[in-house]
Amino acid sequence: MQISEQDMREAIGFELADILHRQKTILSCNEALNLMDAEAHESLRTMAEEDDKNLRMLETVIGSYGIRVEPRYAAVQLSDVVSDIVTNEAAIPLEKLGAYILLKQNQMMCSHLVHKSVQATDLDIKIALGAFDGVYATFTRHVTELTKLMETAGVEWITGKPPVTGIFGRARDAVSTVAGMVISKVAKPADEMSVLPILTMDHRKVEVLFREITDNADPQKDAGIFHQLKADLTAHSIAEEETVYSRFQNLSDMKQQMIDARQEHEDIRTLLDEITDVLDDDREAFLDKIDDLQQLVKHHVDEEENKVFPLIKKNSSEEVLVAMSQDFMEAKKRVQENVGVDEIIASAANEDSDMAATHGGA
Ligand SMILES: [Fe+2]
Ligand SMILES: [Fe+2]
């Protein structure tokens, strides 16, 4: 079966959107089930903490993947049904647990699907979804733990042994096997990291996309890879201007660099539009312009990583670097969510000219 590059990329985007949506529901269920409560068993609290981290990891992964779509019908419906059961007094604890496990199993299956699909895709996707493996592994472990918990709590309920006063508290033995399990400290969600490695990760991904275009012998794949490149460069550059450049543009030893960097972003976005115009009918012109763009981006990235980033580091505390990372991810998310990216670019350009007017010139 022939699937276009773009459809394939979008299909993974939908899977990720569904997983993100279900994960948000899991978090609200954790709250309804009091999993974060001090009364709850330690390992269940750990599970809830991991769920919270996984939500942020998913946001990070989707931000880096660069395709942000709305969750689909089934994911939304299933989440609503489970959420209703977990919060409804008409349901007994065992039913609540069963519904909750259903959602977790769904997360495991769908993340397995993404994990396996990614193995058959291009390198930029593999890099963007690298951190997803940790999320997938956690879902799988949670299902094993919950199955054991269901077994213990369920048997007690059905056989009428000592009254179940709280299924989580009673399942100590069932979950003891997971006690002491630690959440991976290696991979961190973007909102706990400094902004500099986040920006650098984006730069490396773009380099891979350029390689995929220049190494690609199949013209059918050009559009799919190029659209990803355009989306990534657009989101990165706008978010960078809004959240990073704006902080340093009035600092005397960075002012000129920020002006130059904004101009380079502008040139990159103009060239992206020119490439869009020739994409469908002139492959030679397309590849020539891609070559120009690659040079431009390479120069810009070299300047940022070798000159701008050291100055940012020198002028910022660790807290500010982490705060900038959160702001950057939020801004990027907003651009990715916005269908009319052109409008954002136009409004960013207007803000620039407003700012230039306020500061008496660019
Ligand atoms: Fe950058
Ligand atoms: Fe930049």
PDB file of N, CA and C in Angstrom, residues 65-163:
ATOM      1  N   TYR A  65       8.493  16.737  17.464  1.00  0.00           N
ATOM      2  CA  TYR A  65       8.003  16.080  16.235  1.00  0.00           C
ATOM      3  C   TYR A  65       7.467  17.113  15.249  1.00  0.00           C
ATOM      4  N   GLY A  66       6.797  18.135  15.793  1.00  0.00           N
ATOM      5  CA  GLY A  66       6.418  19.267  14.951  1.00  0.00           C
ATOM      6  C   GLY A  66       5.061  19.172  14.278  1.00  0.00           C
ATOM      7  N   ILE A  67       4.297  18.115  14.549  1.00  0.00           N
ATOM      8  CA  ILE A  67       2.946  18.030  13.978  1.00  0.00           C
ATOM      9  C   ILE A  67       1.963  17.931  15.132  1.00  0.00           C
ATOM     10  N   ARG A  68       1.129  18.955  15.255  1.00  0.00           N
ATOM     11  CA  ARG A  68       0.215  19.010  16.392  1.00  0.00           C
ATOM     12  C   ARG A  68      -1.211  19.032  15.862  1.00  0.00           C
ATOM     13  N   VAL A  69      -1.934  17.955  16.103  1.00  0.00           N
ATOM     14  CA  VAL A  69      -3.313  17.871  15.610  1.00  0.00           C
ATOM     15  C   VAL A  69      -4.253  17.569  16.779  1.00  0.00           C
ATOM     16  N   GLU A  70      -5.538  17.670  16.527  1.00  0.00           N
ATOM     17  CA  GLU A  70      -6.534  17.391  17.567  1.00  0.00           C
ATOM     18  C   GLU A  70      -6.689  15.876  17.726  1.00  0.00           C
ATOM     19  N   PRO A  71      -6.978  15.400  18.952  1.00  0.00           N
ATOM     20  CA  PRO A  71      -7.217  13.954  19.126  1.00  0.00           C
ATOM     21  C   PRO A  71      -8.458  13.520  18.352  1.00  0.00           C
ATOM     22  N   ARG A  72      -8.514  12.243  17.993  1.00  0.00           N
ATOM     23  CA  ARG A  72      -9.630  11.755  17.187  1.00  0.00           C
ATOM     24  C   ARG A  72     -10.809  11.285  18.048  1.00  0.00           C
ATOM     25  N   TYR A  73     -11.887  10.999  17.358  1.00  0.00           N
ATOM     26  CA  TYR A  73     -13.165  10.670  17.991  1.00  0.00           C
ATOM     27  C   TYR A  73     -13.040   9.583  19.062  1.00  0.00           C
ATOM     28  N   ALA A  74     -12.457   8.442  18.685  1.00  0.00           N
ATOM     29  CA  ALA A  74     -12.444   7.294  19.606  1.00  0.00           C
ATOM     30  C   ALA A  74     -11.661   7.607  20.876  1.00  0.00           C
ATOM     31  N   ALA A  75     -10.531   8.305  20.724  1.00  0.00           N
ATOM     32  CA  ALA A  75      -9.717   8.622  21.906  1.00  0.00           C
ATOM     33  C   ALA A  75     -10.489   9.540  22.844  1.00  0.00           C
ATOM     34  N   VAL A  76     -11.204  10.486  22.277  1.00  0.00           N
ATOM     35  CA  VAL A  76     -11.964  11.432  23.093  1.00  0.00           C
ATOM     36  C   VAL A  76     -13.128  10.709  23.783  1.00  0.00           C
ATOM     37  N   GLN A  77     -13.834   9.874  23.010  1.00  0.00           N
ATOM     38  CA  GLN A  77     -14.983   9.148  23.574  1.00  0.00           C
ATOM     39  C   GLN A  77     -14.554   8.222  24.704  1.00  0.00           C
ATOM     40  N   LEU A  78     -13.505   7.448  24.453  1.00  0.00           N
ATOM     41  CA  LEU A  78     -13.041   6.505  25.468  1.00  0.00           C
ATOM     42  C   LEU A  78     -12.638   7.254  26.738  1.00  0.00           C
ATOM     43  N   SER A  79     -11.947   8.359  26.565  1.00  0.00           N
ATOM     44  CA  SER A  79     -11.520   9.152  27.724  1.00  0.00           C
ATOM     45  C   SER A  79     -12.725   9.653  28.501  1.00  0.00           C
ATOM     46  N   ASP A  80     -13.743  10.118  27.772  1.00  0.00           N
ATOM     47  CA  ASP A  80     -14.939  10.639  28.445  1.00  0.00           C
ATOM     48  C   ASP A  80     -15.644   9.540  29.244  1.00  0.00           C
ATOM     49  N   VAL A  81     -15.756   8.354  28.636  1.00  0.00           N
ATOM     50  CA  VAL A  81     -16.446   7.249  29.300  1.00  0.00           C
ATOM     51  C   VAL A  81     -15.688   6.841  30.572  1.00  0.00           C
ATOM     52  N   VAL A  82     -14.371   6.679  30.438  1.00  0.00           N
ATOM     53  CA  VAL A  82     -13.572   6.259  31.599  1.00  0.00           C
ATOM     54  C   VAL A  82     -13.645   7.318  32.691  1.00  0.00           C
ATOM     55  N   SER A  83     -13.532   8.566  32.285  1.00  0.00           N
ATOM     56  CA  SER A  83     -13.570   9.659  33.243  1.00  0.00           C
ATOM     57  C   SER A  83     -14.912   9.661  33.987  1.00  0.00           C
ATOM     58  N   ASP A  84     -15.971   9.401  33.259  1.00  0.00           N
ATOM     59  CA  ASP A  84     -17.301   9.372  33.866  1.00  0.00           C
ATOM     60  C   ASP A  84     -17.405   8.240  34.888  1.00  0.00           C
ATOM     61  N   ILE A  85     -16.898   7.064  34.526  1.00  0.00           N
ATOM     62  CA  ILE A  85     -16.976   5.910  35.441  1.00  0.00           C
ATOM     63  C   ILE A  85     -16.156   6.179  36.708  1.00  0.00           C
ATOM     64  N   VAL A  86     -14.947   6.702  36.509  1.00  0.00           N
ATOM     65  CA  VAL A  86     -14.048   6.908  37.653  1.00  0.00           C
ATOM     66  C   VAL A  86     -14.600   7.948  38.628  1.00  0.00           C
ATOM     67  N   THR A  87     -15.329   8.915  38.125  1.00  0.00           N
ATOM     68  CA  THR A  87     -15.817   9.978  39.019  1.00  0.00           C
ATOM     69  C   THR A  87     -17.263   9.768  39.474  1.00  0.00           C
ATOM     70  N   ASN A  88     -17.900   8.717  38.964  1.00  0.00           N
ATOM     71  CA  ASN A  88     -19.317   8.529  39.269  1.00  0.00           C
ATOM     72  C   ASN A  88     -19.529   7.633  40.489  1.00  0.00           C
ATOM     73  N   GLU A  89     -20.378   8.106  41.398  1.00  0.00           N
ATOM     74  CA  GLU A  89     -20.626   7.334  42.621  1.00  0.00           C
ATOM     75  C   GLU A  89     -21.374   6.036  42.352  1.00  0.00           C
ATOM     76  N   ALA A  90     -22.011   5.962  41.202  1.00  0.00           N
ATOM     77  CA  ALA A  90     -22.766   4.746  40.869  1.00  0.00           C
ATOM     78  C   ALA A  90     -21.830   3.567  40.616  1.00  0.00           C
ATOM     79  N   ALA A  91     -20.573   3.834  40.333  1.00  0.00           N
ATOM     80  CA  ALA A  91     -19.626   2.744  40.041  1.00  0.00           C
ATOM     81  C   ALA A  91     -18.907   2.303  41.310  1.00  0.00           C
ATOM     82  N   ILE A  92     -18.735   0.990  41.476  1.00  0.00           N
ATOM     83  CA  ILE A  92     -17.990   0.481  42.633  1.00  0.00           C
ATOM     84  C   ILE A  92     -16.489   0.619  42.332  1.00  0.00           C
ATOM     85  N   PRO A  93     -15.642   0.593  43.389  1.00  0.00           N
ATOM     86  CA  PRO A  93     -14.202   0.783  43.178  1.00  0.00           C
ATOM     87  C   PRO A  93     -13.605  -0.153  42.120  1.00  0.00           C
ATOM     88  N   LEU A  94     -14.097  -1.406  42.134  1.00  0.00           N
ATOM     89  CA  LEU A  94     -13.540  -2.364  41.173  1.00  0.00           C
ATOM     90  C   LEU A  94     -13.858  -1.962  39.729  1.00  0.00           C
ATOM     91  N   GLU A  95     -15.030  -1.452  39.521  1.00  0.00           N
ATOM     92  CA  GLU A  95     -15.395  -0.982  38.175  1.00  0.00           C
ATOM     93  C   GLU A  95     -14.534   0.210  37.783  1.00  0.00           C
ATOM     94  N   LYS A  96     -14.310   1.073  38.752  1.00  0.00           N
ATOM     95  CA  LYS A  96     -13.476   2.250  38.482  1.00  0.00           C
ATOM     96  C   LYS A  96     -12.078   1.813  38.073  1.00  0.00           C
ATOM     97  N   LEU A  97     -11.547   0.850  38.852  1.00  0.00           N
ATOM     98  CA  LEU A  97     -10.207   0.356  38.543  1.00  0.00           C
ATOM     99  C   LEU A  97     -10.178  -0.283  37.148  1.00  0.00           C
ATOM    100  N   GLY A  98     -11.229  -1.060  36.845  1.00  0.00           N
ATOM    101  CA  GLY A  98     -11.297  -1.720  35.533  1.00  0.00           C
ATOM    102  C   GLY A  98     -11.301  -0.713  34.394  1.00  0.00           C
ATOM    103  N   ALA A  99     -12.088   0.345  34.553  1.00  0.00           N
ATOM    104  CA  ALA A  99     -12.162   1.366  33.504  1.00  0.00           C
ATOM    105  C   ALA A  99     -10.830   2.085  33.368  1.00  0.00           C
ATOM    106  N   TYR A 100     -10.234   2.375  34.513  1.00  0.00           N
ATOM    107  CA  TYR A 100      -8.940   3.068  34.524  1.00  0.00           C
ATOM    108  C   TYR A 100      -7.873   2.230  33.799  1.00  0.00           C
ATOM    109  N   ILE A 101      -7.877   0.918  34.082  1.00  0.00           N
ATOM    110  CA  ILE A 101      -6.906   0.023  33.442  1.00  0.00           C
ATOM    111  C   ILE A 101      -7.125  -0.008  31.923  1.00  0.00           C
ATOM    112  N   LEU A 102      -8.387   0.068  31.521  1.00  0.00           N
ATOM    113  CA  LEU A 102      -8.693   0.071  30.090  1.00  0.00           C
ATOM    114  C   LEU A 102      -7.960   1.218  29.377  1.00  0.00           C
ATOM    115  N   LEU A 103      -7.984   2.361  30.024  1.00  0.00           N
ATOM    116  CA  LEU A 103      -7.317   3.526  29.434  1.00  0.00           C
ATOM    117  C   LEU A 103      -5.796   3.322  29.373  1.00  0.00           C
ATOM    118  N   LYS A 104      -5.274   2.743  30.448  1.00  0.00           N
ATOM    119  CA  LYS A 104      -3.826   2.495  30.486  1.00  0.00           C
ATOM    120  C   LYS A 104      -3.420   1.443  29.452  1.00  0.00           C
ATOM    121  N   GLN A 105      -4.273   0.428  29.290  1.00  0.00           N
ATOM    122  CA  GLN A 105      -3.968  -0.599  28.276  1.00  0.00           C
ATOM    123  C   GLN A 105      -3.966   0.022  26.878  1.00  0.00           C
ATOM    124  N   ASN A 106      -4.916   0.902  26.679  1.00  0.00           N
ATOM    125  CA  ASN A 106      -5.003   1.590  25.395  1.00  0.00           C
ATOM    126  C   ASN A 106      -3.736   2.411  25.144  1.00  0.00           C
ATOM    127  N   GLN A 107      -3.246   3.057  26.180  1.00  0.00           N
ATOM    128  CA  GLN A 107      -1.997   3.821  26.053  1.00  0.00           C
ATOM    129  C   GLN A 107      -0.850   2.887  25.661  1.00  0.00           C
ATOM    130  N   MET A 108      -0.819   1.731  26.304  1.00  0.00           N
ATOM    131  CA  MET A 108       0.273   0.790  26.037  1.00  0.00           C
ATOM    132  C   MET A 108       0.213   0.311  24.579  1.00  0.00           C
ATOM    133  N   MET A 109      -0.986  -0.082  24.135  1.00  0.00           N
ATOM    134  CA  MET A 109      -1.112  -0.615  22.769  1.00  0.00           C
ATOM    135  C   MET A 109      -0.767   0.446  21.730  1.00  0.00           C
ATOM    136  N   CYS A 110      -1.303   1.644  21.928  1.00  0.00           N
ATOM    137  CA  CYS A 110      -1.081   2.680  20.922  1.00  0.00           C
ATOM    138  C   CYS A 110       0.361   3.166  20.930  1.00  0.00           C
ATOM    139  N   SER A 111       0.976   3.200  22.112  1.00  0.00           N
ATOM    140  CA  SER A 111       2.375   3.631  22.126  1.00  0.00           C
ATOM    141  C   SER A 111       3.255   2.524  21.531  1.00  0.00           C
ATOM    142  N   HIS A 112       2.821   1.270  21.680  1.00  0.00           N
ATOM    143  CA  HIS A 112       3.538   0.170  21.021  1.00  0.00           C
ATOM    144  C   HIS A 112       3.478   0.367  19.496  1.00  0.00           C
ATOM    145  N   LEU A 113       2.299   0.746  19.032  1.00  0.00           N
ATOM    146  CA  LEU A 113       2.104   0.978  17.599  1.00  0.00           C
ATOM    147  C   LEU A 113       3.013   2.099  17.097  1.00  0.00           C
ATOM    148  N   VAL A 114       3.065   3.186  17.867  1.00  0.00           N
ATOM    149  CA  VAL A 114       3.934   4.311  17.460  1.00  0.00           C
ATOM    150  C   VAL A 114       5.385   3.856  17.472  1.00  0.00           C
ATOM    151  N   HIS A 115       5.766   3.191  18.549  1.00  0.00           N
ATOM    152  CA  HIS A 115       7.141   2.699  18.708  1.00  0.00           C
ATOM    153  C   HIS A 115       7.548   1.846  17.497  1.00  0.00           C
ATOM    154  N   LYS A 116       6.663   0.937  17.082  1.00  0.00           N
ATOM    155  CA  LYS A 116       6.999   0.057  15.952  1.00  0.00           C
ATOM    156  C   LYS A 116       6.965   0.823  14.620  1.00  0.00           C
ATOM    157  N   SER A 117       6.011   1.730  14.473  1.00  0.00           N
ATOM    158  CA  SER A 117       5.916   2.485  13.214  1.00  0.00           C
ATOM    159  C   SER A 117       7.146   3.347  13.001  1.00  0.00           C
ATOM    160  N   VAL A 118       7.618   3.939  14.096  1.00  0.00           N
ATOM    161  CA  VAL A 118       8.771   4.841  13.990  1.00  0.00           C
ATOM    162  C   VAL A 118       9.989   4.098  13.448  1.00  0.00           C
ATOM    163  N   GLN A 119      10.073   2.810  13.734  1.00  0.00           N
ATOM    164  CA  GLN A 119      11.223   2.029  13.246  1.00  0.00           C
ATOM    165  C   GLN A 119      11.269   1.992  11.718  1.00  0.00           C
ATOM    166  N   ALA A 120      10.115   2.232  11.084  1.00  0.00           N
ATOM    167  CA  ALA A 120      10.073   2.164   9.621  1.00  0.00           C
ATOM    168  C   ALA A 120      10.092   3.555   8.982  1.00  0.00           C
ATOM    169  N   THR A 121      10.500   4.574   9.745  1.00  0.00           N
ATOM    170  CA  THR A 121      10.428   5.940   9.201  1.00  0.00           C
ATOM    171  C   THR A 121      11.817   6.562   9.050  1.00  0.00           C
ATOM    172  N   ASP A 122      11.803   7.832   8.612  1.00  0.00           N
ATOM    173  CA  ASP A 122      13.056   8.557   8.405  1.00  0.00           C
ATOM    174  C   ASP A 122      13.715   8.934   9.726  1.00  0.00           C
ATOM    175  N   LEU A 123      14.995   9.279   9.614  1.00  0.00           N
ATOM    176  CA  LEU A 123      15.803   9.544  10.803  1.00  0.00           C
ATOM    177  C   LEU A 123      15.280  10.719  11.634  1.00  0.00           C
ATOM    178  N   ASP A 124      14.769  11.770  10.981  1.00  0.00           N
ATOM    179  CA  ASP A 124      14.316  12.924  11.774  1.00  0.00           C
ATOM    180  C   ASP A 124      13.187  12.528  12.723  1.00  0.00           C
ATOM    181  N   ILE A 125      12.327  11.597  12.273  1.00  0.00           N
ATOM    182  CA  ILE A 125      11.228  11.140  13.133  1.00  0.00           C
ATOM    183  C   ILE A 125      11.802  10.306  14.278  1.00  0.00           C
ATOM    184  N   LYS A 126      12.767   9.461  13.930  1.00  0.00           N
ATOM    185  CA  LYS A 126      13.377   8.624  14.983  1.00  0.00           C
ATOM    186  C   LYS A 126      14.004   9.515  16.058  1.00  0.00           C
ATOM    187  N   ILE A 127      14.645  10.597  15.625  1.00  0.00           N
ATOM    188  CA  ILE A 127      15.287  11.494  16.605  1.00  0.00           C
ATOM    189  C   ILE A 127      14.224  12.214  17.429  1.00  0.00           C
ATOM    190  N   ALA A 128      13.206  12.761  16.737  1.00  0.00           N
ATOM    191  CA  ALA A 128      12.165  13.521  17.450  1.00  0.00           C
ATOM    192  C   ALA A 128      11.449  12.640  18.469  1.00  0.00           C
ATOM    193  N   LEU A 129      11.278  11.351  18.128  1.00  0.00           N
ATOM    194  CA  LEU A 129      10.519  10.472  19.015  1.00  0.00           C
ATOM    195  C   LEU A 129      11.427   9.598  19.890  1.00  0.00           C
ATOM    196  N   GLY A 130      12.693   9.967  19.950  1.00  0.00           N
ATOM    197  CA  GLY A 130      13.644   9.180  20.745  1.00  0.00           C
ATOM    198  C   GLY A 130      13.191   9.024  22.183  1.00  0.00           C
ATOM    199  N   ALA A 131      12.729  10.137  22.775  1.00  0.00           N
ATOM    200  CA  ALA A 131      12.324  10.099  24.188  1.00  0.00           C
ATOM    201  C   ALA A 131      11.021   9.335  24.382  1.00  0.00           C
ATOM    202  N   PHE A 132      10.324   9.033  23.295  1.00  0.00           N
ATOM    203  CA  PHE A 132       9.035   8.338  23.410  1.00  0.00           C
ATOM    204  C   PHE A 132       9.203   6.924  23.957  1.00  0.00           C
ATOM    205  N   ASP A 133      10.351   6.319  23.684  1.00  0.00           N
ATOM    206  CA  ASP A 133      10.582   4.952  24.153  1.00  0.00           C
ATOM    207  C   ASP A 133      10.418   4.830  25.669  1.00  0.00           C
ATOM    208  N   GLY A 134      10.857   5.885  26.386  1.00  0.00           N
ATOM    209  CA  GLY A 134      10.728   5.876  27.848  1.00  0.00           C
ATOM    210  C   GLY A 134       9.264   5.906  28.261  1.00  0.00           C
ATOM    211  N   VAL A 135       8.466   6.681  27.529  1.00  0.00           N
ATOM    212  CA  VAL A 135       7.033   6.791  27.816  1.00  0.00           C
ATOM    213  C   VAL A 135       6.373   5.429  27.586  1.00  0.00           C
ATOM    214  N   TYR A 136       6.718   4.820  26.480  1.00  0.00           N
ATOM    215  CA  TYR A 136       6.169   3.510  26.115  1.00  0.00           C
ATOM    216  C   TYR A 136       6.510   2.467  27.185  1.00  0.00           C
ATOM    217  N   ALA A 137       7.771   2.480  27.622  1.00  0.00           N
ATOM    218  CA  ALA A 137       8.201   1.499  28.627  1.00  0.00           C
ATOM    219  C   ALA A 137       7.418   1.684  29.925  1.00  0.00           C
ATOM    220  N   THR A 138       7.157   2.932  30.286  1.00  0.00           N
ATOM    221  CA  THR A 138       6.418   3.186  31.530  1.00  0.00           C
ATOM    222  C   THR A 138       4.979   2.686  31.424  1.00  0.00           C
ATOM    223  N   PHE A 139       4.332   2.946  30.280  1.00  0.00           N
ATOM    224  CA  PHE A 139       2.952   2.473  30.099  1.00  0.00           C
ATOM    225  C   PHE A 139       2.892   0.951  30.253  1.00  0.00           C
ATOM    226  N   THR A 140       3.857   0.282  29.651  1.00  0.00           N
ATOM    227  CA  THR A 140       3.868  -1.189  29.690  1.00  0.00           C
ATOM    228  C   THR A 140       3.996  -1.672  31.137  1.00  0.00           C
ATOM    229  N   ARG A 141       4.895  -1.041  31.884  1.00  0.00           N
ATOM    230  CA  ARG A 141       5.096  -1.444  33.276  1.00  0.00           C
ATOM    231  C   ARG A 141       3.846  -1.164  34.108  1.00  0.00           C
ATOM    232  N   HIS A 142       3.230  -0.021  33.875  1.00  0.00           N
ATOM    233  CA  HIS A 142       2.020   0.314  34.637  1.00  0.00           C
ATOM    234  C   HIS A 142       0.912  -0.725  34.426  1.00  0.00           C
ATOM    235  N   VAL A 143       0.781  -1.198  33.200  1.00  0.00           N
ATOM    236  CA  VAL A 143      -0.279  -2.180  32.927  1.00  0.00           C
ATOM    237  C   VAL A 143       0.001  -3.470  33.696  1.00  0.00           C
ATOM    238  N   THR A 144       1.265  -3.877  33.741  1.00  0.00           N
ATOM    239  CA  THR A 144       1.618  -5.089  34.499  1.00  0.00           C
ATOM    240  C   THR A 144       1.280  -4.905  35.978  1.00  0.00           C
ATOM    241  N   GLU A 145       1.638  -3.750  36.520  1.00  0.00           N
ATOM    242  CA  GLU A 145       1.373  -3.487  37.940  1.00  0.00           C
ATOM    243  C   GLU A 145      -0.122  -3.462  38.223  1.00  0.00           C
ATOM    244  N   LEU A 146      -0.856  -2.811  37.329  1.00  0.00           N
ATOM    245  CA  LEU A 146      -2.296  -2.675  37.552  1.00  0.00           C
ATOM    246  C   LEU A 146      -3.030  -4.002  37.383  1.00  0.00           C
ATOM    247  N   THR A 147      -2.527  -4.851  36.509  1.00  0.00           N
ATOM    248  CA  THR A 147      -3.152  -6.163  36.324  1.00  0.00           C
ATOM    249  C   THR A 147      -3.038  -6.962  37.623  1.00  0.00           C
ATOM    250  N   LYS A 148      -1.873  -6.871  38.236  1.00  0.00           N
ATOM    251  CA  LYS A 148      -1.645  -7.567  39.504  1.00  0.00           C
ATOM    252  C   LYS A 148      -2.547  -6.985  40.593  1.00  0.00           C
ATOM    253  N   LEU A 149      -2.663  -5.696  40.588  1.00  0.00           N
ATOM    254  CA  LEU A 149      -3.499  -5.010  41.568  1.00  0.00           C
ATOM    255  C   LEU A 149      -4.964  -5.415  41.410  1.00  0.00           C
ATOM    256  N   MET A 150      -5.397  -5.488  40.172  1.00  0.00           N
ATOM    257  CA  MET A 150      -6.775  -5.882  39.867  1.00  0.00           C
ATOM    258  C   MET A 150      -7.033  -7.303  40.371  1.00  0.00           C
ATOM    259  N   GLU A 151      -6.038  -8.147  40.181  1.00  0.00           N
ATOM    260  CA  GLU A 151      -6.168  -9.543  40.598  1.00  0.00           C
ATOM    261  C   GLU A 151      -6.405  -9.624  42.108  1.00  0.00           C
ATOM    262  N   THR A 152      -5.559  -8.955  42.870  1.00  0.00           N
ATOM    263  CA  THR A 152      -5.663  -9.011  44.326  1.00  0.00           C
ATOM    264  C   THR A 152      -6.967  -8.384  44.819  1.00  0.00           C
ATOM    265  N   ALA A 153      -7.182  -7.156  44.372  1.00  0.00           N
ATOM    266  CA  ALA A 153      -8.371  -6.441  44.837  1.00  0.00           C
ATOM    267  C   ALA A 153      -9.640  -7.147  44.361  1.00  0.00           C
ATOM    268  N   GLY A 154      -9.612  -7.650  43.145  1.00  0.00           N
ATOM    269  CA  GLY A 154     -10.797  -8.283  42.561  1.00  0.00           C
ATOM    270  C   GLY A 154     -11.155  -9.557  43.277  1.00  0.00           C
ATOM    271  N   VAL A 155     -10.163 -10.382  43.563  1.00  0.00           N
ATOM    272  CA  VAL A 155     -10.433 -11.655  44.246  1.00  0.00           C
ATOM    273  C   VAL A 155     -11.008 -11.377  45.630  1.00  0.00           C
ATOM    274  N   GLU A 156     -10.472 -10.435  46.307  1.00  0.00           N
ATOM    275  CA  GLU A 156     -10.977 -10.096  47.648  1.00  0.00           C
ATOM    276  C   GLU A 156     -12.417  -9.627  47.572  1.00  0.00           C
ATOM    277  N   TRP A 157     -12.686  -8.849  46.565  1.00  0.00           N
ATOM    278  CA  TRP A 157     -14.044  -8.315  46.408  1.00  0.00           C
ATOM    279  C   TRP A 157     -15.046  -9.430  46.118  1.00  0.00           C
ATOM    280  N   ILE A 158     -14.657 -10.299  45.209  1.00  0.00           N
ATOM    281  CA  ILE A 158     -15.590 -11.332  44.761  1.00  0.00           C
ATOM    282  C   ILE A 158     -15.790 -12.415  45.814  1.00  0.00           C
ATOM    283  N   THR A 159     -14.743 -12.766  46.556  1.00  0.00           N
ATOM    284  CA  THR A 159     -14.880 -13.841  47.538  1.00  0.00           C
ATOM    285  C   THR A 159     -15.429 -13.346  48.868  1.00  0.00           C
ATOM    286  N   GLY A 160     -15.620 -12.052  49.014  1.00  0.00           N
ATOM    287  CA  GLY A 160     -16.237 -11.514  50.223  1.00  0.00           C
ATOM    288  C   GLY A 160     -15.373 -11.602  51.463  1.00  0.00           C
ATOM    289  N   LYS A 161     -14.081 -11.660  51.275  1.00  0.00           N
ATOM    290  CA  LYS A 161     -13.168 -11.644  52.443  1.00  0.00           C
ATOM    291  C   LYS A 161     -13.203 -10.247  53.077  1.00  0.00           C
ATOM    292  N   PRO A 162     -12.349  -9.950  54.023  1.00  0.00           N
ATOM    293  CA  PRO A 162     -12.452  -8.662  54.731  1.00  0.00           C
ATOM    294  C   PRO A 162     -12.862  -7.498  53.823  1.00  0.00           C
ATOM    295  N   PRO A 163     -13.777  -6.668  54.340  1.00  0.00           N
ATOM    296  CA  PRO A 163     -14.324  -5.606  53.505  1.00  0.00           C
ATOM    297  C   PRO A 163     -13.242  -4.715  52.877  1.00  0.00           C
TER     298      PRO A 163
END
